[in-house]
mmCIF file of C-alpha atoms in Angstrom:
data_model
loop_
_atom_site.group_PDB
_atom_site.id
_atom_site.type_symbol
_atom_site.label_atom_id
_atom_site.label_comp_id
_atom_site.label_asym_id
_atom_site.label_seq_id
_atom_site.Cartn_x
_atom_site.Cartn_y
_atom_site.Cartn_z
ATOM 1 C CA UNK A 1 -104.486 5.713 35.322
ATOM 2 C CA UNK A 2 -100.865 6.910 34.033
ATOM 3 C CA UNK A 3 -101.054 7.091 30.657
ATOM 4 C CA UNK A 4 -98.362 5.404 28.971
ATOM 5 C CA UNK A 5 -97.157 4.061 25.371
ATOM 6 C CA UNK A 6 -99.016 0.728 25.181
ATOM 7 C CA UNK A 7 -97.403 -0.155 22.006
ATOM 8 C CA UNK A 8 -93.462 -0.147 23.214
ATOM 9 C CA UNK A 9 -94.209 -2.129 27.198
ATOM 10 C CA UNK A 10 -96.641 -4.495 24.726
ATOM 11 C CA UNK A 11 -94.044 -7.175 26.009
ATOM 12 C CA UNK A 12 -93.938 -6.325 29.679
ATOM 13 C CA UNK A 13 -97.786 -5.470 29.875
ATOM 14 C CA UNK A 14 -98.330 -9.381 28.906
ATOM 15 C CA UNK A 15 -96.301 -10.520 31.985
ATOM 16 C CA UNK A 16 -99.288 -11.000 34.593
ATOM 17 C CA UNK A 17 -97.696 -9.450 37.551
ATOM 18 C CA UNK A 18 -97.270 -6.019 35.939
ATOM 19 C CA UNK A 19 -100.256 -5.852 33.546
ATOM 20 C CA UNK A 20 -101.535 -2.501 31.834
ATOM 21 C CA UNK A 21 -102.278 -1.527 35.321
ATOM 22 C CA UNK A 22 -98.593 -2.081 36.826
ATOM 23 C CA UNK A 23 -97.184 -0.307 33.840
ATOM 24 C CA UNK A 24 -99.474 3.081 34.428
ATOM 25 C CA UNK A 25 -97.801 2.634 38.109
ATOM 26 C CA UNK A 26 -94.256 2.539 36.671
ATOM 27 C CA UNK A 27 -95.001 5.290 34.579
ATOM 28 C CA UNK A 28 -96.360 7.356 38.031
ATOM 29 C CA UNK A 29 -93.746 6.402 39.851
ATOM 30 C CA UNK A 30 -90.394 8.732 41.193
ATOM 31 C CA UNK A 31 -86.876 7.495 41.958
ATOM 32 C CA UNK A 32 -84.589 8.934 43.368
ATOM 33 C CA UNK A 33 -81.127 6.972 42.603
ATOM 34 C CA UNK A 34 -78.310 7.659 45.039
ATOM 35 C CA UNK A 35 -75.196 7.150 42.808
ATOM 36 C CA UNK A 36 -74.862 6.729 38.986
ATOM 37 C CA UNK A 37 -71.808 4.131 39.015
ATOM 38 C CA UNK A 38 -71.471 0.766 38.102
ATOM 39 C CA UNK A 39 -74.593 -0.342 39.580
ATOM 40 C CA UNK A 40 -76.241 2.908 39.310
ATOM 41 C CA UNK A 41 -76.187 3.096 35.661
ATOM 42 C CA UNK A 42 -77.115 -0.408 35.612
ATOM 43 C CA UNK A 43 -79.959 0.275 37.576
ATOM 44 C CA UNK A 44 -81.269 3.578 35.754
ATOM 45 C CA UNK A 45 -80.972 2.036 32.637
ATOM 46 C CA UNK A 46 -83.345 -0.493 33.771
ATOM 47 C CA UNK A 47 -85.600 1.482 35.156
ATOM 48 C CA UNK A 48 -85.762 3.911 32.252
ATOM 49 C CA UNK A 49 -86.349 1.579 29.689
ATOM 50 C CA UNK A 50 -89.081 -0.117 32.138
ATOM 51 C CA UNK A 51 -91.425 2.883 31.710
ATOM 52 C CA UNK A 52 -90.488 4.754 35.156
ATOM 53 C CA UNK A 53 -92.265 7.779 35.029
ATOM 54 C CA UNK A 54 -89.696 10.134 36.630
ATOM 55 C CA UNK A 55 -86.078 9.576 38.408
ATOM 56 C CA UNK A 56 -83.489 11.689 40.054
ATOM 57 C CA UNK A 57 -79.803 11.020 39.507
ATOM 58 C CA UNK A 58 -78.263 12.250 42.075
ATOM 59 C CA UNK A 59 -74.028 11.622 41.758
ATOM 60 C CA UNK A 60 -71.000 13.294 43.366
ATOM 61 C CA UNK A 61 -68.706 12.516 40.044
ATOM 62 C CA UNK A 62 -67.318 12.492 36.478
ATOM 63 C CA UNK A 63 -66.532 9.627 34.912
ATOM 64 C CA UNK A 64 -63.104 8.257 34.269
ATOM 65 C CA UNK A 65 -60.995 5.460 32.036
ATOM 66 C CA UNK A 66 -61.438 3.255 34.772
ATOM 67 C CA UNK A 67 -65.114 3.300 34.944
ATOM 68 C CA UNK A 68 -65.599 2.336 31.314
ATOM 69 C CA UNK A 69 -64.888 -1.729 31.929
ATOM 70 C CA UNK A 70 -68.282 -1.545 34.400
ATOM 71 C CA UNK A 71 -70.548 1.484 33.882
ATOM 72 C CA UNK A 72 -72.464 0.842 31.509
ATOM 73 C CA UNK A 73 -74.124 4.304 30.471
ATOM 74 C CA UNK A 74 -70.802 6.093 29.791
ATOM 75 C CA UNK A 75 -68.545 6.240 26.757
ATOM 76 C CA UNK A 76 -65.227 7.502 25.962
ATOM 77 C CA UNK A 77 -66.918 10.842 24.705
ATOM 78 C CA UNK A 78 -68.302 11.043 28.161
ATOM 79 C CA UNK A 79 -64.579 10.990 29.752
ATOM 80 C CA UNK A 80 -63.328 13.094 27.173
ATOM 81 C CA UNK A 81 -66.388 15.831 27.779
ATOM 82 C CA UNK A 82 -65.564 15.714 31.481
ATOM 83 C CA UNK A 83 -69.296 16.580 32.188
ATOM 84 C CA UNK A 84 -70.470 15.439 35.508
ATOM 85 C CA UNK A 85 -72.041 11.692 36.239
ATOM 86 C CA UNK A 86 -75.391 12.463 36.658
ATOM 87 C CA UNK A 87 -75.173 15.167 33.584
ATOM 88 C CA UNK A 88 -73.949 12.517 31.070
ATOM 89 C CA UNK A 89 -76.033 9.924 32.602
ATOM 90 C CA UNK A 90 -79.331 12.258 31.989
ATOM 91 C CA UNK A 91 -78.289 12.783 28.439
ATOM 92 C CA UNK A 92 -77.764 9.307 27.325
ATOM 93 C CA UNK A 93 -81.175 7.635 29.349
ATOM 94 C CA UNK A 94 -83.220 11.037 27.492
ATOM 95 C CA UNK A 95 -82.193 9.723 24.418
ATOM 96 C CA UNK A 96 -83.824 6.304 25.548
ATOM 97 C CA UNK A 97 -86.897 7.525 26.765
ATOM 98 C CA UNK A 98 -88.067 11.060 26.343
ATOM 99 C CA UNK A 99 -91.236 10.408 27.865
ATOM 100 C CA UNK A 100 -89.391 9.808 31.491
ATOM 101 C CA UNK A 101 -88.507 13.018 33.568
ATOM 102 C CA UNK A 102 -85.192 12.657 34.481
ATOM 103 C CA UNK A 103 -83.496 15.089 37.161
ATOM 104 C CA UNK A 104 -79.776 15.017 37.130
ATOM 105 C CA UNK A 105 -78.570 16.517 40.497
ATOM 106 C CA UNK A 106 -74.397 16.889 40.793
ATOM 107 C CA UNK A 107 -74.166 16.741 44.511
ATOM 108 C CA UNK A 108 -72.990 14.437 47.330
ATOM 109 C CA UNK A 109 -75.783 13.201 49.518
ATOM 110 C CA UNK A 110 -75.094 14.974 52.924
ATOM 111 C CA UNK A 111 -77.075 15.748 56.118
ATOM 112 C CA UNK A 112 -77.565 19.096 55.181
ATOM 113 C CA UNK A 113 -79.396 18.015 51.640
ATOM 114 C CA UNK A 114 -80.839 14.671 51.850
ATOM 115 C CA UNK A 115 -84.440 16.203 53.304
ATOM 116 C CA UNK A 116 -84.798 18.428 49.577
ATOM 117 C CA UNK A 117 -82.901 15.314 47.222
ATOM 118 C CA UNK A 118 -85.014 12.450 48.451
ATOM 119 C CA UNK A 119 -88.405 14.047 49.540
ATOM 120 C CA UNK A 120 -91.204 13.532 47.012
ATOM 121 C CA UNK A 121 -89.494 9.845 45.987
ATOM 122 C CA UNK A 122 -91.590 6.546 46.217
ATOM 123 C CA UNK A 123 -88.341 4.880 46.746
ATOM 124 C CA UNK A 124 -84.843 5.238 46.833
ATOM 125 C CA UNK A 125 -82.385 3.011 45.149
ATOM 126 C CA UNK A 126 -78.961 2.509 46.485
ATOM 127 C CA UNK A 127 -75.865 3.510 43.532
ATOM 128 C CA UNK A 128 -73.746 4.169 46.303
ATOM 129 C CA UNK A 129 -69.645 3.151 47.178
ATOM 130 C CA UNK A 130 -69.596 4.096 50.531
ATOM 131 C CA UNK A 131 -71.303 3.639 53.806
ATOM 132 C CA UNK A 132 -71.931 7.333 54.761
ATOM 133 C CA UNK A 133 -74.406 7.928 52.328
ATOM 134 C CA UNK A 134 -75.997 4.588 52.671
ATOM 135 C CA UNK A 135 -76.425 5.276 56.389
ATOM 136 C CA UNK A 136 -78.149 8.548 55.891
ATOM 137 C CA UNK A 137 -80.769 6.701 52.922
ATOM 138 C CA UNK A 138 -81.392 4.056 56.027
ATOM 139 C CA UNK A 139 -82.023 6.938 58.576
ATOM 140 C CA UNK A 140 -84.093 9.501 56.174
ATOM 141 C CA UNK A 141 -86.188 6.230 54.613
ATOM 142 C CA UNK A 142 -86.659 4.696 58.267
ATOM 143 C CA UNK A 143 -87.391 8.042 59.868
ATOM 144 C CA UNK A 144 -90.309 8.539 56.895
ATOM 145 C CA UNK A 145 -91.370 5.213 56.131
ATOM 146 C CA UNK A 146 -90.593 4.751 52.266
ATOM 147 C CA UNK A 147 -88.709 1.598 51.023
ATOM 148 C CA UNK A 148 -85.223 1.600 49.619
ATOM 149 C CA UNK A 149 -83.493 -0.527 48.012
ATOM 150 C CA UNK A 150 -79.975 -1.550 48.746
ATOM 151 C CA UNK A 151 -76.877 -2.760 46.778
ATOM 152 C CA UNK A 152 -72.741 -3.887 46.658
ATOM 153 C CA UNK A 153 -70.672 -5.186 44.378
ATOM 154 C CA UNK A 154 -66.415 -5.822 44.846
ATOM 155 C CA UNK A 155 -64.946 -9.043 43.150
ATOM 156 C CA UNK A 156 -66.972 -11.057 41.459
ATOM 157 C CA UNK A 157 -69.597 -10.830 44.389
ATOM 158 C CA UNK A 158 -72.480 -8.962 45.447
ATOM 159 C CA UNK A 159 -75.608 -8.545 47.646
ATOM 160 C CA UNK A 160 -78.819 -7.315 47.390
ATOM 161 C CA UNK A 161 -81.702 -6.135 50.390
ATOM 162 C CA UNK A 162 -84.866 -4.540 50.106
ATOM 163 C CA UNK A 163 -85.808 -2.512 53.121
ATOM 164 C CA UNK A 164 -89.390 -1.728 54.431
ATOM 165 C CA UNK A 165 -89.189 0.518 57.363
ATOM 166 C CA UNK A 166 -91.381 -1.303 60.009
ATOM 167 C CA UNK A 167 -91.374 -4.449 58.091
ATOM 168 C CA UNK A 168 -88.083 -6.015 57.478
ATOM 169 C CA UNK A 169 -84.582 -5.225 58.668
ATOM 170 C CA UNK A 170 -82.895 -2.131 58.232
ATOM 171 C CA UNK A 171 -79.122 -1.557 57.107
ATOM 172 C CA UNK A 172 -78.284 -0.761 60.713
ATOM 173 C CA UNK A 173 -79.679 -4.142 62.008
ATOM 174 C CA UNK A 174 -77.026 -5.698 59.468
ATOM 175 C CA UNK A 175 -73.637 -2.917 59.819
ATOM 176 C CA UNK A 176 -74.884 -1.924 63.815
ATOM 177 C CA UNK A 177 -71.270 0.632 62.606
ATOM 178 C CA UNK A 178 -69.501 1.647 59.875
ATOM 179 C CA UNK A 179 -66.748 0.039 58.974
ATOM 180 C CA UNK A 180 -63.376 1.324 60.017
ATOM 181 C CA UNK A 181 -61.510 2.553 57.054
ATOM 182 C CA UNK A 182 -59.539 0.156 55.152
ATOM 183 C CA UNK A 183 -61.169 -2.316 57.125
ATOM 184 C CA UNK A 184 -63.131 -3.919 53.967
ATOM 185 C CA UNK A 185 -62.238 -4.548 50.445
ATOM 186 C CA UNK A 186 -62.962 -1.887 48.041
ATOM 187 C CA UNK A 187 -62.454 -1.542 44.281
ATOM 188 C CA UNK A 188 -59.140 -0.460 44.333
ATOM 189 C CA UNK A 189 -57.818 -3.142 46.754
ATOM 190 C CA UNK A 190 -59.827 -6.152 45.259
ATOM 191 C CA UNK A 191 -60.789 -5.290 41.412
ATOM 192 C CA UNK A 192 -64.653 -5.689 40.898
ATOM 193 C CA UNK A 193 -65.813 -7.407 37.257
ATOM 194 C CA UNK A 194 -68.355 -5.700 35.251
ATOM 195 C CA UNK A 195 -70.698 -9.067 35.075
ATOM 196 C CA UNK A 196 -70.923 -8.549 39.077
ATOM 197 C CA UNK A 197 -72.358 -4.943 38.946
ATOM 198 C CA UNK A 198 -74.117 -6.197 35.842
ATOM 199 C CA UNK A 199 -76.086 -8.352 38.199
ATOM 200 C CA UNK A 200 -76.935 -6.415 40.783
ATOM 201 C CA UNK A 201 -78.240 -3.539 39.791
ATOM 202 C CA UNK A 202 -80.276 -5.844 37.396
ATOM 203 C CA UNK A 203 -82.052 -6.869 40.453
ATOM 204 C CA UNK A 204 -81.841 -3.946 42.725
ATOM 205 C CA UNK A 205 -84.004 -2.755 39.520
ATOM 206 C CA UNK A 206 -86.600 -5.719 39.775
ATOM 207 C CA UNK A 207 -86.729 -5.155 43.229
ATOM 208 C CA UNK A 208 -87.576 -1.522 42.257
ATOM 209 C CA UNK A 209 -90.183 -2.525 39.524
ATOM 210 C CA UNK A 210 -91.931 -4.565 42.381
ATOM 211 C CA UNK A 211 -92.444 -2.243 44.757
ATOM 212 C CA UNK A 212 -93.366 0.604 42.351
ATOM 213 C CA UNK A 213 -96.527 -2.174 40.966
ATOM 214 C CA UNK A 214 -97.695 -2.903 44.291
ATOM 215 C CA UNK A 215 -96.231 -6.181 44.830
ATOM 216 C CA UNK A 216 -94.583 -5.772 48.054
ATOM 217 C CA UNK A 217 -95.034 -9.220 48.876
ATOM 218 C CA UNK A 218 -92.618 -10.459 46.311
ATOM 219 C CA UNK A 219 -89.689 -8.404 47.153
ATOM 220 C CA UNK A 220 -87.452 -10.364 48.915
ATOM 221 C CA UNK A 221 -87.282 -10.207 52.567
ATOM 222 C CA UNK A 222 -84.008 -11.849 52.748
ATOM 223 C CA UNK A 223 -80.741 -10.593 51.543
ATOM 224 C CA UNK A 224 -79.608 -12.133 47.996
ATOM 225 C CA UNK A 225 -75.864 -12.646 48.022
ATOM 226 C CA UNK A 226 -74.239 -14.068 45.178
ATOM 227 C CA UNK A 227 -70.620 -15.020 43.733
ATOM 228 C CA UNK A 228 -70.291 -15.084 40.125
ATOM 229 C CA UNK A 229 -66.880 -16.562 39.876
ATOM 230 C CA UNK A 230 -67.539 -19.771 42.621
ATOM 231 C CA UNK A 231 -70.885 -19.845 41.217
ATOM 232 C CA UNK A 232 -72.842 -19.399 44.532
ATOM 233 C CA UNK A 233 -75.891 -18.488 45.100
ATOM 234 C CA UNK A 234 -77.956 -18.001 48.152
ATOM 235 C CA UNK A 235 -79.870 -16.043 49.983
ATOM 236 C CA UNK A 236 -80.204 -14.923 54.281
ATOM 237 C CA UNK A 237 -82.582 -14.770 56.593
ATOM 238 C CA UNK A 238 -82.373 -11.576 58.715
ATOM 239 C CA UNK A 239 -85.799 -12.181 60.617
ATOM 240 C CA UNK A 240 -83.507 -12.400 63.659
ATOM 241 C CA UNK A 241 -81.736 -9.326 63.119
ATOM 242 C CA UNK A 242 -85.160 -7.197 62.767
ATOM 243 C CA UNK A 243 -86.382 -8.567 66.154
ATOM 244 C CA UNK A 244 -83.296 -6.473 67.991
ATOM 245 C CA UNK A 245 -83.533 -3.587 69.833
ATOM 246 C CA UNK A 246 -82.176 -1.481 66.483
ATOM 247 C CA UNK A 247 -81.193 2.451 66.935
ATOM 248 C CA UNK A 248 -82.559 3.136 64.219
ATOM 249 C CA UNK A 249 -85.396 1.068 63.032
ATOM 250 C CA UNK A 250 -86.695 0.658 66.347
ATOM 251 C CA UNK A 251 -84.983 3.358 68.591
ATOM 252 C CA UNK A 252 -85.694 6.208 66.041
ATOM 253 C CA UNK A 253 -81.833 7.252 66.221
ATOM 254 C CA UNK A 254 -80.555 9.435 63.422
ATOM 255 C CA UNK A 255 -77.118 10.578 63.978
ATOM 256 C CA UNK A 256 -76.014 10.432 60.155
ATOM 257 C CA UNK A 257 -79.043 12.302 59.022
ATOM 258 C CA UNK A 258 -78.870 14.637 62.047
ATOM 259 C CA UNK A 259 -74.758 15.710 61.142
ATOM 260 C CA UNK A 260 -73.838 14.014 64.389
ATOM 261 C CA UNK A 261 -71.655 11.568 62.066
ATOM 262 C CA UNK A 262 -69.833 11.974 58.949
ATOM 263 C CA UNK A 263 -68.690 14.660 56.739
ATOM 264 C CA UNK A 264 -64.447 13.567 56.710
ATOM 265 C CA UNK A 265 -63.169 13.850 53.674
ATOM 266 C CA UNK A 266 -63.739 10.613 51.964
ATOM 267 C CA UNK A 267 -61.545 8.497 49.808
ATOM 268 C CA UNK A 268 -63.259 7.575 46.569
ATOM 269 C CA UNK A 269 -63.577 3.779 46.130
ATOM 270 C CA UNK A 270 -62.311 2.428 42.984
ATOM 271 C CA UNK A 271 -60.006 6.063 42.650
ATOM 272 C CA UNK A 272 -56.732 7.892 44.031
ATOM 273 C CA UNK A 273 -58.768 10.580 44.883
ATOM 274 C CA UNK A 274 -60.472 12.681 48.001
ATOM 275 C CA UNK A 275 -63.629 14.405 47.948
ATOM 276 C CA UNK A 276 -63.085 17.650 50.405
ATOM 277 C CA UNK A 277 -66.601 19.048 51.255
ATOM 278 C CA UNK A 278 -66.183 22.801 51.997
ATOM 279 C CA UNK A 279 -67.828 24.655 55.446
ATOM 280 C CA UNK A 280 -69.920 27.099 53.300
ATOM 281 C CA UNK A 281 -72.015 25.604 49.852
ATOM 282 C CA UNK A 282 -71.464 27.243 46.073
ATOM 283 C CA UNK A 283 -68.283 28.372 44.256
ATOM 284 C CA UNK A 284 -68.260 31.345 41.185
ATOM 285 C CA UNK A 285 -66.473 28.490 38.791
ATOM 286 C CA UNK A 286 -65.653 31.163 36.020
ATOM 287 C CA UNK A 287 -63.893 33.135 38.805
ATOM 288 C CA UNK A 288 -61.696 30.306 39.913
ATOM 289 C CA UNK A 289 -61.573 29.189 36.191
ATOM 290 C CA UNK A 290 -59.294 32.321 35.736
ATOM 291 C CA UNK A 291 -57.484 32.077 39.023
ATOM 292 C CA UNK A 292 -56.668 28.639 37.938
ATOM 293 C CA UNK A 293 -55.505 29.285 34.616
ATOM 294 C CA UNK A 294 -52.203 30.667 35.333
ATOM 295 C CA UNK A 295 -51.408 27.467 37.363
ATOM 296 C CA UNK A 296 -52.013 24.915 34.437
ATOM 297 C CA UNK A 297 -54.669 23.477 32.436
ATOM 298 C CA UNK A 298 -57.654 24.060 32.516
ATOM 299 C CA UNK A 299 -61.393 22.700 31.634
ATOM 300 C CA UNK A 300 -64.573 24.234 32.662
ATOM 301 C CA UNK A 301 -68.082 23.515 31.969
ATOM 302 C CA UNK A 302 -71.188 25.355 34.217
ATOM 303 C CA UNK A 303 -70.795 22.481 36.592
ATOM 304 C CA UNK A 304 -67.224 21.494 37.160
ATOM 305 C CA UNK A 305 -64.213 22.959 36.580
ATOM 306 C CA UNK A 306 -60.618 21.099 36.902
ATOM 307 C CA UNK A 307 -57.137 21.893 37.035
ATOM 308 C CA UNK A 308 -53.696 20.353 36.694
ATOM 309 C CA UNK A 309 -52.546 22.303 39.610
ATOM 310 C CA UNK A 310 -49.518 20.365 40.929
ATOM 311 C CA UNK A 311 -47.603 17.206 38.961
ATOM 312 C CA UNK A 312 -49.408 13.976 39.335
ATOM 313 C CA UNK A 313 -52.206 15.824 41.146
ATOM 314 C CA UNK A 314 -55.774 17.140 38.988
ATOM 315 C CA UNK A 315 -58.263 19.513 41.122
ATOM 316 C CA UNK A 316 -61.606 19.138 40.539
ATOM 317 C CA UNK A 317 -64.356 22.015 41.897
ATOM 318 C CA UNK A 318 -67.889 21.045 41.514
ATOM 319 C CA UNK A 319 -70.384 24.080 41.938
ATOM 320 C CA UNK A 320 -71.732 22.867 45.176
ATOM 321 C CA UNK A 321 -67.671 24.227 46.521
ATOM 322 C CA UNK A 322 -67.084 19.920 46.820
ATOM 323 C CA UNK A 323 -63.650 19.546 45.442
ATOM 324 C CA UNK A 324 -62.205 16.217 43.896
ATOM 325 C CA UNK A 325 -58.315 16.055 44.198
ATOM 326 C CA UNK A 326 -57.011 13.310 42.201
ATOM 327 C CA UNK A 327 -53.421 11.917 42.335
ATOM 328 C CA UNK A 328 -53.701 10.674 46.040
ATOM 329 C CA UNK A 329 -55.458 9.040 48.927
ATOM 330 C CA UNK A 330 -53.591 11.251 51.644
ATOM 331 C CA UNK A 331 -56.857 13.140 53.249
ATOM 332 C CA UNK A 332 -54.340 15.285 54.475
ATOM 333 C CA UNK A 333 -52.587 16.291 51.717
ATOM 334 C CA UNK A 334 -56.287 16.972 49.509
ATOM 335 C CA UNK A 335 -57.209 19.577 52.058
ATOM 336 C CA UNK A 336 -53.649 21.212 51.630
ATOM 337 C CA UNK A 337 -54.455 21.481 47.840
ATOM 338 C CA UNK A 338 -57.765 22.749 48.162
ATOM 339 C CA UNK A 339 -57.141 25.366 50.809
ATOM 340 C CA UNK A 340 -54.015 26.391 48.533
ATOM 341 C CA UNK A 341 -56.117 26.387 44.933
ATOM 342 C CA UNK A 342 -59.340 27.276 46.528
ATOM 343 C CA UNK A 343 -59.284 28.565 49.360
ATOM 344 C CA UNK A 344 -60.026 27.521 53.145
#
């Protein structure tokens, strides 16, 4: 059995369905969390202070002014510091619990990487804003078997499903495509309240605690939708759905997690900004550091370094060679500034 502190889960040990024997599971168990944004850090809070044993953080971001009103594990300093997501996130849930082994990875969840980020995980937990790298979680959990856990929030609404390869349906039974940019609501276009994110990581995280005690039985098989301003509730039956002849779950199709899909540049939601993934990984940062500095500001840290290159427009270079141009949503026009600051 996991040993664990029985004096601080006294409290959750005494709720039957986790026991001193679910809480030497939690303390075994390994997450990796894909995103550490508004439901992210909602959800790695949760799980941290629940007695998980070890989780990965892996996030493609730094935090901004914006994020404050919904995120709940950054502060100003954290803006200010302009230290990567998953860095700051790592620092603050340490702090919490020093017991848990926490793994902060600054990276954007790609074909290429998803095989070395999410192997070794009991589950995955879905921080995400954007379809890509949910798709690629469905394909690498479906092609290996291991339950994930996934989650939106725009408005005052959200949704919750928990997905068991072989059991339930998948994420391509529900979204048999992507949908077409600027073809849903995002954060920008719609708002999002913190109370909504609030909720659903909350239970993205019980869904997590199940699963990681053994109680598969109680995760729920439907999808949980809910709408905090109308006050709905309710949940769906997608029995039908996993009964279809599904690419994925049932076809074993992986075109995400095989690079036949993907990789654009992407349009951050909730942002004016454009992530530009390079052809070739890894950047020397101090190098460009010095390039940059006779353009205009600059801040550098050993994982990010950004520039006020242009008016209106911030470059951000991650160490991974992903760049972060901020000041626009014009694809177009981010790949201009990077080739220009960067390089092609």
């Amino acid at each position: 059995m996991q040993a664990f502190d029985p004096e601080r889960y006294s409290r959750q040990t005494r709720f039957p369905a986790i026991g001193p024997e679910g809480q030497a599971r939690l303390a075994a168990g390994r997450v990796a969390l894909v995103g550490c944004g508004a439901l992210g850090s909602v959800v790695a809070l949760a799980l941290v202070r629940a007695g998980v044993g070890s989780l990965r953080l892996i996030d493609r971001d730094v935090p901004e002014r914006s994020n404050l009103p919904r995120q709940v594990l950054f502060d100003e300093a954290d803006v200010t510091e302009g230290l990567p997501k998953a860095v700051a996130a790592a620092r603050h849930l340490r702090a919490i619990n020093s017991a848990a082994e926490i793994d902060p990875v600054v990276a954007d969840l790609t074909a290429a990487n998803a095989a070395g980020l999410l192997a070794g995980s009991d589950i995955v937990v879905d921080g995400t804003d954007n379809f890509e790298a949910r798709f690629l979680v469905n394909e690498w959990c479906c092609r290996h078997g291991l339950p994930w856990v996934h989650g939106g929030a725009i408005g005052a609404e959200g949704r919750v499903l928990t997905i068991l390869p072989g059991r339930t349906a998948c994420l391509r039974c529900l979204v048999p495509e992507p949908p077409a940019p600027g073809s849903l609501p995002t954060c920008d276009t719609a708002g999002i309240i913190g109370p909504a994110a609030l909720v659903v990581g909350a239970v993205e995280a019980a869904e997590t605690i199940k699963l990681l005690v053994g109680a598969h039985d109680k995760a729920a098989s439907r999808m949980l939708v809910c709408d905090l301003w109308e006050n709905v509730w309710r949940s769906i039956d997608l029995t039908a759905l996993a009964a279809t002849g599904c690419p994925t779950c049932r076809g074993g199709e992986y075109p995400w997690l095989e690079g036949r899909l993907g990789g654009r540049p992407t349009a951050l939601c909730g942002r004016e900004a454009v992530q530009v993934t390079p052809a070739t990984a890894g950047i020397d940062l101090s190098a460009l550091a010095a390039r940059l500095a006779g353009v205009g500001s600059v801040k550098a840290n050993p994982w990010i370094v950004r520039a006020q290159v242009e008016p209106g427009i911030e470059l951000a270079v991650f160490a991974d060679g992903r760049a972060i141009v901020s000041g626009t949503r014009d694809e177009a026009r981010a790949r201009s500034v990077v080739s220009k600051y960067v390089g092609a």
